[in-house]
Amino acid sequence: IIGLEAKKQLEIINEKTPDIVIGCAGGGSNFAGISFPFVCDKINGAKIDIIPTEPTACPTLTRGPFAYDFGDTACQTPLLAMFTLGHGFVPPPIHAGGLRYHGMAPLVSHAVKQGLLRPRAYDQIECYKSALLWANTEGTICAPETSHAIAGVIEEANKAREEGREKVILFCYSGHGLMDLAGYEKFLSGRLTEYSLPEEELKKSLESIKDLPKP
């Protein structure tokens, strides 16, 4: 729905179809909400770069395999074909909120498989730097999840400026960070570190799906 609303809002201000659509992706509902109406446009020929952003600490789309897995750790759901880190994945204690889920919505996963989306991962330090820049320039404090989208927006805006091109970038500002000020305090006091999921941890987590059927 929010993606359809965004299209209406673009029409109201006489703006063209966005060049880039960005949203943070944990389980996929937030990202799908903003992006899927534009995925439809892309399928029908529109030139749109659609980017789901995620933490390097929980790199479901950027490093996980496309496989059958359960949607929960108790293995109570049907098997789902999706990008996954394995239902036995234990998320590290990073500040990424709802982006630490082990899997990805099957429809989002399928869109990635079809080449319609271009996933990207950011570490928590880069995300907090982006969130701080946003707060200082736009006046709002974003949630840790949202900071991953903002990191992608800043990267794409800088790239467009370097190329001397004007681009319309649409992203989903999915939440405020007023309940996450402790994370900002840790960042500003230098108590956060960069973190990417170690390869050995990924392999260990994927052990939980090794005996499941392959899609």
mmCIF file of C-alpha atoms in Angstrom:
data_model
loop_
_atom_site.group_PDB
_atom_site.id
_atom_site.type_symbol
_atom_site.label_atom_id
_atom_site.label_comp_id
_atom_site.label_asym_id
_atom_site.label_seq_id
_atom_site.Cartn_x
_atom_site.Cartn_y
_atom_site.Cartn_z
ATOM 1 C CA ILE A 1 0.000 0.000 0.000
ATOM 2 C CA ILE A 2 2.736 2.489 0.883
ATOM 3 C CA GLY A 3 4.288 2.020 -2.548
ATOM 4 C CA LEU A 4 0.958 2.822 -4.214
ATOM 5 C CA GLU A 5 0.623 5.878 -1.975
ATOM 6 C CA ALA A 6 4.130 6.949 -2.977
ATOM 7 C CA LYS A 7 3.169 6.744 -6.653
ATOM 8 C CA LYS A 8 0.172 9.002 -5.989
ATOM 9 C CA GLN A 9 2.364 11.460 -4.090
ATOM 10 C CA LEU A 10 4.837 11.568 -6.975
ATOM 11 C CA GLU A 11 1.961 12.343 -9.340
ATOM 12 C CA ILE A 12 0.770 15.194 -7.104
ATOM 13 C CA ILE A 13 4.149 16.939 -7.309
ATOM 14 C CA ASN A 14 4.465 16.208 -11.048
ATOM 15 C CA GLU A 15 7.511 14.049 -10.461
ATOM 16 C CA LYS A 16 8.605 11.307 -12.807
ATOM 17 C CA THR A 17 8.976 7.637 -11.975
ATOM 18 C CA PRO A 18 11.869 7.312 -9.519
ATOM 19 C CA ASP A 19 15.249 6.245 -10.820
ATOM 20 C CA ILE A 20 15.985 4.401 -7.580
ATOM 21 C CA VAL A 21 13.771 2.822 -4.907
ATOM 22 C CA ILE A 22 15.342 1.810 -1.587
ATOM 23 C CA GLY A 23 14.014 0.111 1.536
ATOM 24 C CA CYS A 24 15.490 -1.804 4.436
ATOM 25 C CA ALA A 25 14.807 -5.536 4.359
ATOM 26 C CA GLY A 26 14.574 -7.899 7.317
ATOM 27 C CA GLY A 27 11.709 -10.290 6.672
ATOM 28 C CA GLY A 28 10.604 -8.336 3.617
ATOM 29 C CA SER A 29 7.238 -6.755 4.493
ATOM 30 C CA ASN A 30 8.521 -3.189 4.788
ATOM 31 C CA PHE A 31 10.618 -3.477 1.652
ATOM 32 C CA ALA A 32 7.873 -5.140 -0.388
ATOM 33 C CA GLY A 33 5.392 -2.487 0.706
ATOM 34 C CA ILE A 34 7.411 0.353 -0.773
ATOM 35 C CA SER A 35 8.960 -1.431 -3.743
ATOM 36 C CA PHE A 36 6.552 -3.925 -5.277
ATOM 37 C CA PRO A 37 4.428 -1.404 -7.221
ATOM 38 C CA PHE A 38 7.691 -0.258 -8.813
ATOM 39 C CA VAL A 39 8.811 -3.857 -9.379
ATOM 40 C CA CYS A 40 5.664 -4.171 -11.486
ATOM 41 C CA ASP A 41 6.736 -1.098 -13.464
ATOM 42 C CA LYS A 42 10.215 -2.567 -13.908
ATOM 43 C CA ILE A 43 8.788 -5.845 -15.207
ATOM 44 C CA ASN A 44 6.901 -3.762 -17.774
ATOM 45 C CA GLY A 45 10.022 -1.975 -18.971
ATOM 46 C CA ALA A 46 10.669 0.929 -16.590
ATOM 47 C CA LYS A 47 14.332 1.657 -15.853
ATOM 48 C CA ILE A 48 14.303 1.569 -12.043
ATOM 49 C CA ASP A 49 17.088 0.425 -9.740
ATOM 50 C CA ILE A 50 15.418 -1.251 -6.742
ATOM 51 C CA ILE A 51 17.668 -1.842 -3.740
ATOM 52 C CA PRO A 52 16.862 -3.790 -0.556
ATOM 53 C CA THR A 53 19.353 -2.943 2.206
ATOM 54 C CA GLU A 54 20.329 -5.205 5.094
ATOM 55 C CA PRO A 55 22.988 -5.492 7.838
ATOM 56 C CA THR A 56 26.367 -7.076 7.097
ATOM 57 C CA ALA A 57 25.771 -8.901 10.391
ATOM 58 C CA CYS A 58 22.640 -10.568 8.999
ATOM 59 C CA PRO A 59 23.305 -10.782 5.240
ATOM 60 C CA THR A 60 20.345 -12.888 4.155
ATOM 61 C CA LEU A 61 20.110 -11.583 0.579
ATOM 62 C CA THR A 62 23.760 -10.778 -0.035
ATOM 63 C CA ARG A 63 25.343 -13.963 1.330
ATOM 64 C CA GLY A 64 22.622 -16.475 2.134
ATOM 65 C CA PRO A 65 21.677 -19.279 -0.278
ATOM 66 C CA PHE A 66 18.303 -19.594 -1.988
ATOM 67 C CA ALA A 67 16.937 -22.715 -0.316
ATOM 68 C CA TYR A 68 13.965 -24.337 1.342
ATOM 69 C CA ASP A 69 13.777 -23.426 5.018
ATOM 70 C CA PHE A 70 11.322 -22.966 7.840
ATOM 71 C CA GLY A 71 10.106 -19.517 8.723
ATOM 72 C CA ASP A 72 10.600 -20.106 12.444
ATOM 73 C CA THR A 73 13.118 -21.735 14.755
ATOM 74 C CA ALA A 74 10.513 -24.261 15.950
ATOM 75 C CA CYS A 75 10.088 -25.548 12.355
ATOM 76 C CA GLN A 76 6.295 -25.185 12.483
ATOM 77 C CA THR A 77 5.783 -23.367 9.175
ATOM 78 C CA PRO A 78 5.639 -25.014 5.753
ATOM 79 C CA LEU A 79 8.965 -25.114 3.930
ATOM 80 C CA LEU A 80 9.505 -21.845 2.078
ATOM 81 C CA ALA A 81 11.769 -21.222 -0.913
ATOM 82 C CA MET A 82 13.712 -18.148 0.129
ATOM 83 C CA PHE A 83 17.098 -16.659 0.799
ATOM 84 C CA THR A 84 18.079 -17.771 4.278
ATOM 85 C CA LEU A 85 20.848 -17.960 6.831
ATOM 86 C CA GLY A 86 19.281 -21.112 8.276
ATOM 87 C CA HIS A 87 16.495 -21.295 10.847
ATOM 88 C CA GLY A 88 19.122 -22.035 13.489
ATOM 89 C CA PHE A 89 20.681 -18.607 12.957
ATOM 90 C CA VAL A 90 21.297 -16.689 16.168
ATOM 91 C CA PRO A 91 21.523 -12.959 15.403
ATOM 92 C CA PRO A 92 24.472 -11.095 16.879
ATOM 93 C CA PRO A 93 23.789 -8.293 19.396
ATOM 94 C CA ILE A 94 23.945 -5.473 16.876
ATOM 95 C CA HIS A 95 21.684 -2.443 16.587
ATOM 96 C CA ALA A 96 19.559 -3.458 13.615
ATOM 97 C CA GLY A 97 16.229 -4.234 15.273
ATOM 98 C CA GLY A 98 13.871 -6.151 13.028
ATOM 99 C CA LEU A 99 16.478 -6.714 10.314
ATOM 100 C CA ARG A 100 17.981 -9.667 12.171
ATOM 101 C CA TYR A 101 15.518 -12.307 10.929
ATOM 102 C CA HIS A 102 17.138 -15.377 9.354
ATOM 103 C CA GLY A 103 15.043 -15.551 6.182
ATOM 104 C CA MET A 104 13.427 -13.391 3.531
ATOM 105 C CA ALA A 105 9.876 -13.302 2.183
ATOM 106 C CA PRO A 106 9.521 -15.771 -0.717
ATOM 107 C CA LEU A 107 8.222 -13.077 -3.094
ATOM 108 C CA VAL A 108 11.142 -10.764 -2.321
ATOM 109 C CA SER A 109 13.504 -13.721 -2.666
ATOM 110 C CA HIS A 110 11.992 -14.629 -6.042
ATOM 111 C CA ALA A 111 12.360 -11.045 -7.259
ATOM 112 C CA VAL A 112 16.055 -11.149 -6.335
ATOM 113 C CA LYS A 113 16.431 -14.470 -8.175
ATOM 114 C CA GLN A 114 14.818 -12.871 -11.233
ATOM 115 C CA GLY A 115 17.314 -10.005 -11.181
ATOM 116 C CA LEU A 116 14.667 -7.394 -10.396
ATOM 117 C CA LEU A 117 16.324 -6.278 -7.150
ATOM 118 C CA ARG A 118 19.909 -5.390 -6.283
ATOM 119 C CA PRO A 119 20.551 -6.183 -2.589
ATOM 120 C CA ARG A 120 23.190 -4.331 -0.610
ATOM 121 C CA ALA A 121 24.540 -4.741 2.938
ATOM 122 C CA TYR A 122 25.866 -2.098 5.360
ATOM 123 C CA ASP A 123 27.609 -2.428 8.711
ATOM 124 C CA GLN A 124 26.241 -0.707 11.810
ATOM 125 C CA ILE A 125 28.955 1.972 11.932
ATOM 126 C CA GLU A 126 28.184 3.176 8.411
ATOM 127 C CA CYS A 127 24.479 3.082 9.230
ATOM 128 C CA TYR A 128 24.858 5.201 12.351
ATOM 129 C CA LYS A 129 27.030 7.688 10.462
ATOM 130 C CA SER A 130 24.280 7.932 7.862
ATOM 131 C CA ALA A 131 21.602 8.274 10.547
ATOM 132 C CA LEU A 132 23.543 11.061 12.233
ATOM 133 C CA LEU A 133 23.978 12.922 8.944
ATOM 134 C CA TRP A 134 20.238 12.566 8.344
ATOM 135 C CA ALA A 135 19.405 13.841 11.832
ATOM 136 C CA ASN A 136 21.681 16.860 11.449
ATOM 137 C CA THR A 137 20.358 17.801 8.010
ATOM 138 C CA GLU A 138 16.706 16.690 8.090
ATOM 139 C CA GLY A 139 15.959 17.020 11.801
ATOM 140 C CA THR A 140 14.575 13.565 12.589
ATOM 141 C CA ILE A 141 16.115 10.602 14.408
ATOM 142 C CA CYS A 142 15.581 7.375 12.504
ATOM 143 C CA ALA A 143 15.289 3.813 13.748
ATOM 144 C CA PRO A 144 18.292 1.482 13.338
ATOM 145 C CA GLU A 145 16.399 -0.429 10.639
ATOM 146 C CA THR A 146 15.712 2.762 8.695
ATOM 147 C CA SER A 147 19.363 3.803 8.889
ATOM 148 C CA HIS A 148 20.214 0.954 6.513
ATOM 149 C CA ALA A 149 17.933 2.468 3.877
ATOM 150 C CA ILE A 150 19.383 5.924 4.512
ATOM 151 C CA ALA A 151 22.909 4.541 4.080
ATOM 152 C CA GLY A 152 21.836 3.307 0.660
ATOM 153 C CA VAL A 153 20.228 6.645 -0.195
ATOM 154 C CA ILE A 154 23.381 8.573 0.721
ATOM 155 C CA GLU A 155 25.565 6.227 -1.324
ATOM 156 C CA GLU A 156 23.348 6.604 -4.381
ATOM 157 C CA ALA A 157 23.020 10.388 -3.970
ATOM 158 C CA ASN A 158 26.797 10.768 -3.738
ATOM 159 C CA LYS A 159 27.228 8.575 -6.804
ATOM 160 C CA ALA A 160 24.742 10.681 -8.777
ATOM 161 C CA ARG A 161 26.545 13.874 -7.746
ATOM 162 C CA GLU A 162 29.906 12.437 -8.808
ATOM 163 C CA GLU A 163 28.415 11.460 -12.165
ATOM 164 C CA GLY A 164 26.787 14.882 -12.581
ATOM 165 C CA ARG A 165 23.367 13.286 -12.960
ATOM 166 C CA GLU A 166 20.031 14.246 -11.434
ATOM 167 C CA LYS A 167 18.211 11.236 -10.018
ATOM 168 C CA VAL A 168 14.915 10.781 -8.222
ATOM 169 C CA ILE A 169 15.524 8.541 -5.201
ATOM 170 C CA LEU A 170 12.514 7.190 -3.328
ATOM 171 C CA PHE A 171 12.979 5.412 -0.021
ATOM 172 C CA CYS A 172 10.850 4.250 2.875
ATOM 173 C CA TYR A 173 11.477 6.070 6.153
ATOM 174 C CA SER A 174 10.123 3.153 8.115
ATOM 175 C CA GLY A 175 10.421 4.316 11.702
ATOM 176 C CA HIS A 176 11.716 6.810 14.262
ATOM 177 C CA GLY A 177 14.563 6.052 16.629
ATOM 178 C CA LEU A 178 13.287 7.592 19.842
ATOM 179 C CA MET A 179 13.202 4.151 21.461
ATOM 180 C CA ASP A 180 16.734 3.404 20.266
ATOM 181 C CA LEU A 181 18.693 6.302 21.728
ATOM 182 C CA ALA A 182 20.929 3.890 23.656
ATOM 183 C CA GLY A 183 22.371 2.739 20.340
ATOM 184 C CA TYR A 184 23.084 6.316 19.305
ATOM 185 C CA GLU A 185 24.765 6.925 22.668
ATOM 186 C CA LYS A 186 27.001 3.876 22.170
ATOM 187 C CA PHE A 187 27.907 5.040 18.674
ATOM 188 C CA LEU A 188 28.711 8.591 19.756
ATOM 189 C CA SER A 189 30.821 7.337 22.659
ATOM 190 C CA GLY A 190 32.809 5.003 20.405
ATOM 191 C CA ARG A 191 31.489 1.766 21.907
ATOM 192 C CA LEU A 192 30.199 0.259 18.667
ATOM 193 C CA THR A 193 32.357 -1.633 16.187
ATOM 194 C CA GLU A 194 32.022 -2.747 12.597
ATOM 195 C CA TYR A 195 30.688 -6.276 12.325
ATOM 196 C CA SER A 196 30.168 -8.649 9.427
ATOM 197 C CA LEU A 197 28.932 -12.190 9.919
ATOM 198 C CA PRO A 198 32.030 -14.443 9.918
ATOM 199 C CA GLU A 199 32.065 -17.122 7.232
ATOM 200 C CA GLU A 200 32.442 -19.880 9.823
ATOM 201 C CA GLU A 201 29.332 -18.638 11.644
ATOM 202 C CA LEU A 202 27.384 -18.628 8.392
ATOM 203 C CA LYS A 203 28.442 -22.192 7.601
ATOM 204 C CA LYS A 204 27.493 -23.296 11.112
ATOM 205 C CA SER A 205 24.067 -21.686 10.819
ATOM 206 C CA LEU A 206 23.399 -23.296 7.437
ATOM 207 C CA GLU A 207 23.880 -26.735 8.969
ATOM 208 C CA SER A 208 20.233 -26.509 10.043
ATOM 209 C CA ILE A 209 19.034 -26.743 6.418
ATOM 210 C CA LYS A 210 21.545 -29.182 4.913
ATOM 211 C CA ASP A 211 19.095 -32.112 4.962
ATOM 212 C CA LEU A 212 16.100 -30.192 3.625
ATOM 213 C CA PRO A 213 14.970 -30.569 -0.017
ATOM 214 C CA LYS A 214 16.418 -28.187 -2.607
ATOM 215 C CA PRO A 215 14.210 -25.785 -4.590
#
